[in-house]
PDB file of C-alpha atoms in Angstrom:
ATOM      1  CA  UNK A   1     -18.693  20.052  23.115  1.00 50.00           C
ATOM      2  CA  UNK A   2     -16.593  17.069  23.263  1.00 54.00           C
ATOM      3  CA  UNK A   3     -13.229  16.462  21.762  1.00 56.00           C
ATOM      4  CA  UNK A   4     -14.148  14.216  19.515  1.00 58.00           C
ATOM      5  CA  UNK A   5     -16.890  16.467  17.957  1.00 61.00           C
ATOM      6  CA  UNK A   6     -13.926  18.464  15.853  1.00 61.00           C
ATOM      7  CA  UNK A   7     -12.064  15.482  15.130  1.00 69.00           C
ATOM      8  CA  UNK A   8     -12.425  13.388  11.560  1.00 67.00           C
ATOM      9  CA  UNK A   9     -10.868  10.617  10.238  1.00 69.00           C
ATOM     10  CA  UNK A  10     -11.936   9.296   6.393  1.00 75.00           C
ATOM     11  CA  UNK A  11     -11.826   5.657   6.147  1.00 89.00           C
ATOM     12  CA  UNK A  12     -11.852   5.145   2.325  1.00 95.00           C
ATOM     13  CA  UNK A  13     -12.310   1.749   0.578  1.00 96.00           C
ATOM     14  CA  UNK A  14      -9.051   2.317  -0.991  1.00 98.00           C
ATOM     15  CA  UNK A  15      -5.616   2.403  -0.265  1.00 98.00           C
ATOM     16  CA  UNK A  16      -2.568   2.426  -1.920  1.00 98.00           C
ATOM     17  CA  UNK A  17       0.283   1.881  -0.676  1.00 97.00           C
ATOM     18  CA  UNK A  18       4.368   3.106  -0.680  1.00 96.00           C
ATOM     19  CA  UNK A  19       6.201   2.526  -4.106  1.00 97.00           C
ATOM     20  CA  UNK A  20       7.747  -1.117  -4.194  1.00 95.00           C
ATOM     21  CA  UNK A  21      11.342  -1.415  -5.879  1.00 94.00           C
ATOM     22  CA  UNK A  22      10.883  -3.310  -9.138  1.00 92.00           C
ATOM     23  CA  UNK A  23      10.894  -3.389 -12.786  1.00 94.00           C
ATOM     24  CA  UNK A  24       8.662  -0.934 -13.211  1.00 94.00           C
ATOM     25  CA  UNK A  25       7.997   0.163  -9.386  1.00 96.00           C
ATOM     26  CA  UNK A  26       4.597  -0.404  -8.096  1.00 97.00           C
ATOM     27  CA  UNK A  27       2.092   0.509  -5.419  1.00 98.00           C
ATOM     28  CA  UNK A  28      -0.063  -2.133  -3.656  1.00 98.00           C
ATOM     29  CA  UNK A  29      -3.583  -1.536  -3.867  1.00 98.00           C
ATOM     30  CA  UNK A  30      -6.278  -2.466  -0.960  1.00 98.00           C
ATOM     31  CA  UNK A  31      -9.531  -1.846  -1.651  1.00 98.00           C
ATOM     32  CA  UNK A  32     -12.334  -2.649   1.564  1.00 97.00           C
ATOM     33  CA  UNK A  33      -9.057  -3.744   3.170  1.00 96.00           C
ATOM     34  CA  UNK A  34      -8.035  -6.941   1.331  1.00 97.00           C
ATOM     35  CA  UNK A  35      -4.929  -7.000  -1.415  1.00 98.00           C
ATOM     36  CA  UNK A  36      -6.491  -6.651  -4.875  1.00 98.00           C
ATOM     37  CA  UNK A  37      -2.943  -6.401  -6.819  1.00 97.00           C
ATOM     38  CA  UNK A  38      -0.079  -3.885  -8.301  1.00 98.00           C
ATOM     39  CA  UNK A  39      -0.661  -0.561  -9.371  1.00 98.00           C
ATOM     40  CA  UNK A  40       1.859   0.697 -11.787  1.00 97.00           C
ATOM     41  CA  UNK A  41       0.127   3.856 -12.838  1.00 97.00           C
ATOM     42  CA  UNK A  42      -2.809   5.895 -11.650  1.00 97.00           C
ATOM     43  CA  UNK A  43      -4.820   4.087 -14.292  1.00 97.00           C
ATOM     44  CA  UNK A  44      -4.426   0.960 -12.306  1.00 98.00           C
ATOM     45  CA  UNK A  45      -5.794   1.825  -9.481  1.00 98.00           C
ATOM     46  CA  UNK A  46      -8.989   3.621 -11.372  1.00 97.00           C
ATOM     47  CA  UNK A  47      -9.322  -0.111 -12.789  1.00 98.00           C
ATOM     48  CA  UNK A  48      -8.994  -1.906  -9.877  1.00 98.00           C
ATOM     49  CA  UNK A  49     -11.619   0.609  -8.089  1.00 98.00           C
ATOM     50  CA  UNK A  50     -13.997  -0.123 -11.061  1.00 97.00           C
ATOM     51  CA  UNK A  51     -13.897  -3.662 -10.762  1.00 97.00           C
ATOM     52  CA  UNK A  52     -15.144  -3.485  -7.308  1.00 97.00           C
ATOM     53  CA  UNK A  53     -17.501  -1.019  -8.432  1.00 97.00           C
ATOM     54  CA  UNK A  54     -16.093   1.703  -7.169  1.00 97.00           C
ATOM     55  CA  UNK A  55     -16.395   4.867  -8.806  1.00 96.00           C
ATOM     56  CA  UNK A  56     -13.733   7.460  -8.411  1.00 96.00           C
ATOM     57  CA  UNK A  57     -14.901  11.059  -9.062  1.00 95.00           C
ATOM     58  CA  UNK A  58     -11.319  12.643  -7.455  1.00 96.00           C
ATOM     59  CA  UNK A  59      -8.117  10.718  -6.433  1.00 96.00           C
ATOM     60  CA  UNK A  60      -7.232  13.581  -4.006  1.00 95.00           C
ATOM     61  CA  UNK A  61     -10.478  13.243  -2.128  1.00 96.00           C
ATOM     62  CA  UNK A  62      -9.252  11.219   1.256  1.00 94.00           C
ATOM     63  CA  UNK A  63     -12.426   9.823   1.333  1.00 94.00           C
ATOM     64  CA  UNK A  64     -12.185   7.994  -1.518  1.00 96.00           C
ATOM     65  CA  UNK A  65      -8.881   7.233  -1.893  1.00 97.00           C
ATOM     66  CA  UNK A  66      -5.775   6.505   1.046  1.00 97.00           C
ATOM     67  CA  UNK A  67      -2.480   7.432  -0.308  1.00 97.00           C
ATOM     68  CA  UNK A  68       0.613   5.753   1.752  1.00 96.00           C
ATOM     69  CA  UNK A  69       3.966   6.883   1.587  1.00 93.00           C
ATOM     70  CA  UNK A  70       3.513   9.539  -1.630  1.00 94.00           C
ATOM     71  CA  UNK A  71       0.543  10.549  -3.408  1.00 95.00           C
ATOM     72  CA  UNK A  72      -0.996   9.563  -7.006  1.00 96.00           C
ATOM     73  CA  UNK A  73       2.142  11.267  -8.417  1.00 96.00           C
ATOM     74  CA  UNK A  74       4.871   9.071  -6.712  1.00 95.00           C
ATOM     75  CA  UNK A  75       5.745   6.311  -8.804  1.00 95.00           C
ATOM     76  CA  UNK A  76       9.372   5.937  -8.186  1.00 93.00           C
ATOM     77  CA  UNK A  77      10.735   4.244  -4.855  1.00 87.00           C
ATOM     78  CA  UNK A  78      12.322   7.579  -2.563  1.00 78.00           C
ATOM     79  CA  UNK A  79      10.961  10.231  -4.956  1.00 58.00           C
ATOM     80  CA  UNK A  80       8.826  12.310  -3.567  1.00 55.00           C
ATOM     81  CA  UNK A  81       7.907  15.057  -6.240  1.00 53.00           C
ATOM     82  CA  UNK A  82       6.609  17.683  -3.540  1.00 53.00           C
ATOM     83  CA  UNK A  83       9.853  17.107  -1.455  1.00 52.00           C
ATOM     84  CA  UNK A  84      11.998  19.598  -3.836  1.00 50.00           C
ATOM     85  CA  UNK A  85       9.626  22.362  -3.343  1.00 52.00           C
ATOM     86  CA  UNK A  86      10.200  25.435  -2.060  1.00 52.00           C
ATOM     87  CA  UNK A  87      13.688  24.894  -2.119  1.00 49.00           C
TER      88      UNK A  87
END
C-alpha cells in the first residue's frame, strides 16, 4: 500500500483566519476560498456559512470548518486559551 493511502487532508469550504488587532479583534472568514468578511464572534462565522448555504453541524469538525492561528475560542490577538494548560 502506498504512502498516500494513510495520508488525509480535509479541504473545508471554510476558513477562518488568525485574530486581527482592532476594536473589537476579528477573524477573516473565507468560505470556497474567496474573502466573505469579519468575524467577530463564532456567531459570525455560522452566519456567513449560512448565507452561502452552508450548514454547520460542528465547528470542530476540520472538514467543515479551517481554523488558522487559534481555534473558535480565540478571539483576542496572542491569546491562545489552550496555551496556559497544563502548566
Amino acid at each position: 500500500m502506498s504512502e498516500s493511502a494513510y495520508l488525509y487532508m480535509s479541504n473545508p469550504r471554510i476558513t477562518v483566519l488568525g485574530v486581527q488587532p482592532g476594536s473589537p479583534p476579528f477573524r477573516i472568514v473565507e468560505i470556497d476560498g474567496e474573502v466573505v468578511g469579519k468575524a467577530k464572534t463564532v456567531t459570525d462565522v455560522l452566519d456567513a456559512a449560512a448565507m452561502a448555504g452552508i450548514t454547520v453541524h460542528d465547528l470542530d469538525d476540520p472538514d467543515a470548518v479551517r481554523w488558522v492561528g487559534g481555534d473558535k475560542f480565540t478571539w483576542q490577538p496572542g491569546k491562545d486559551p489552550l496555551a496556559n494548560l497544563g502548566q
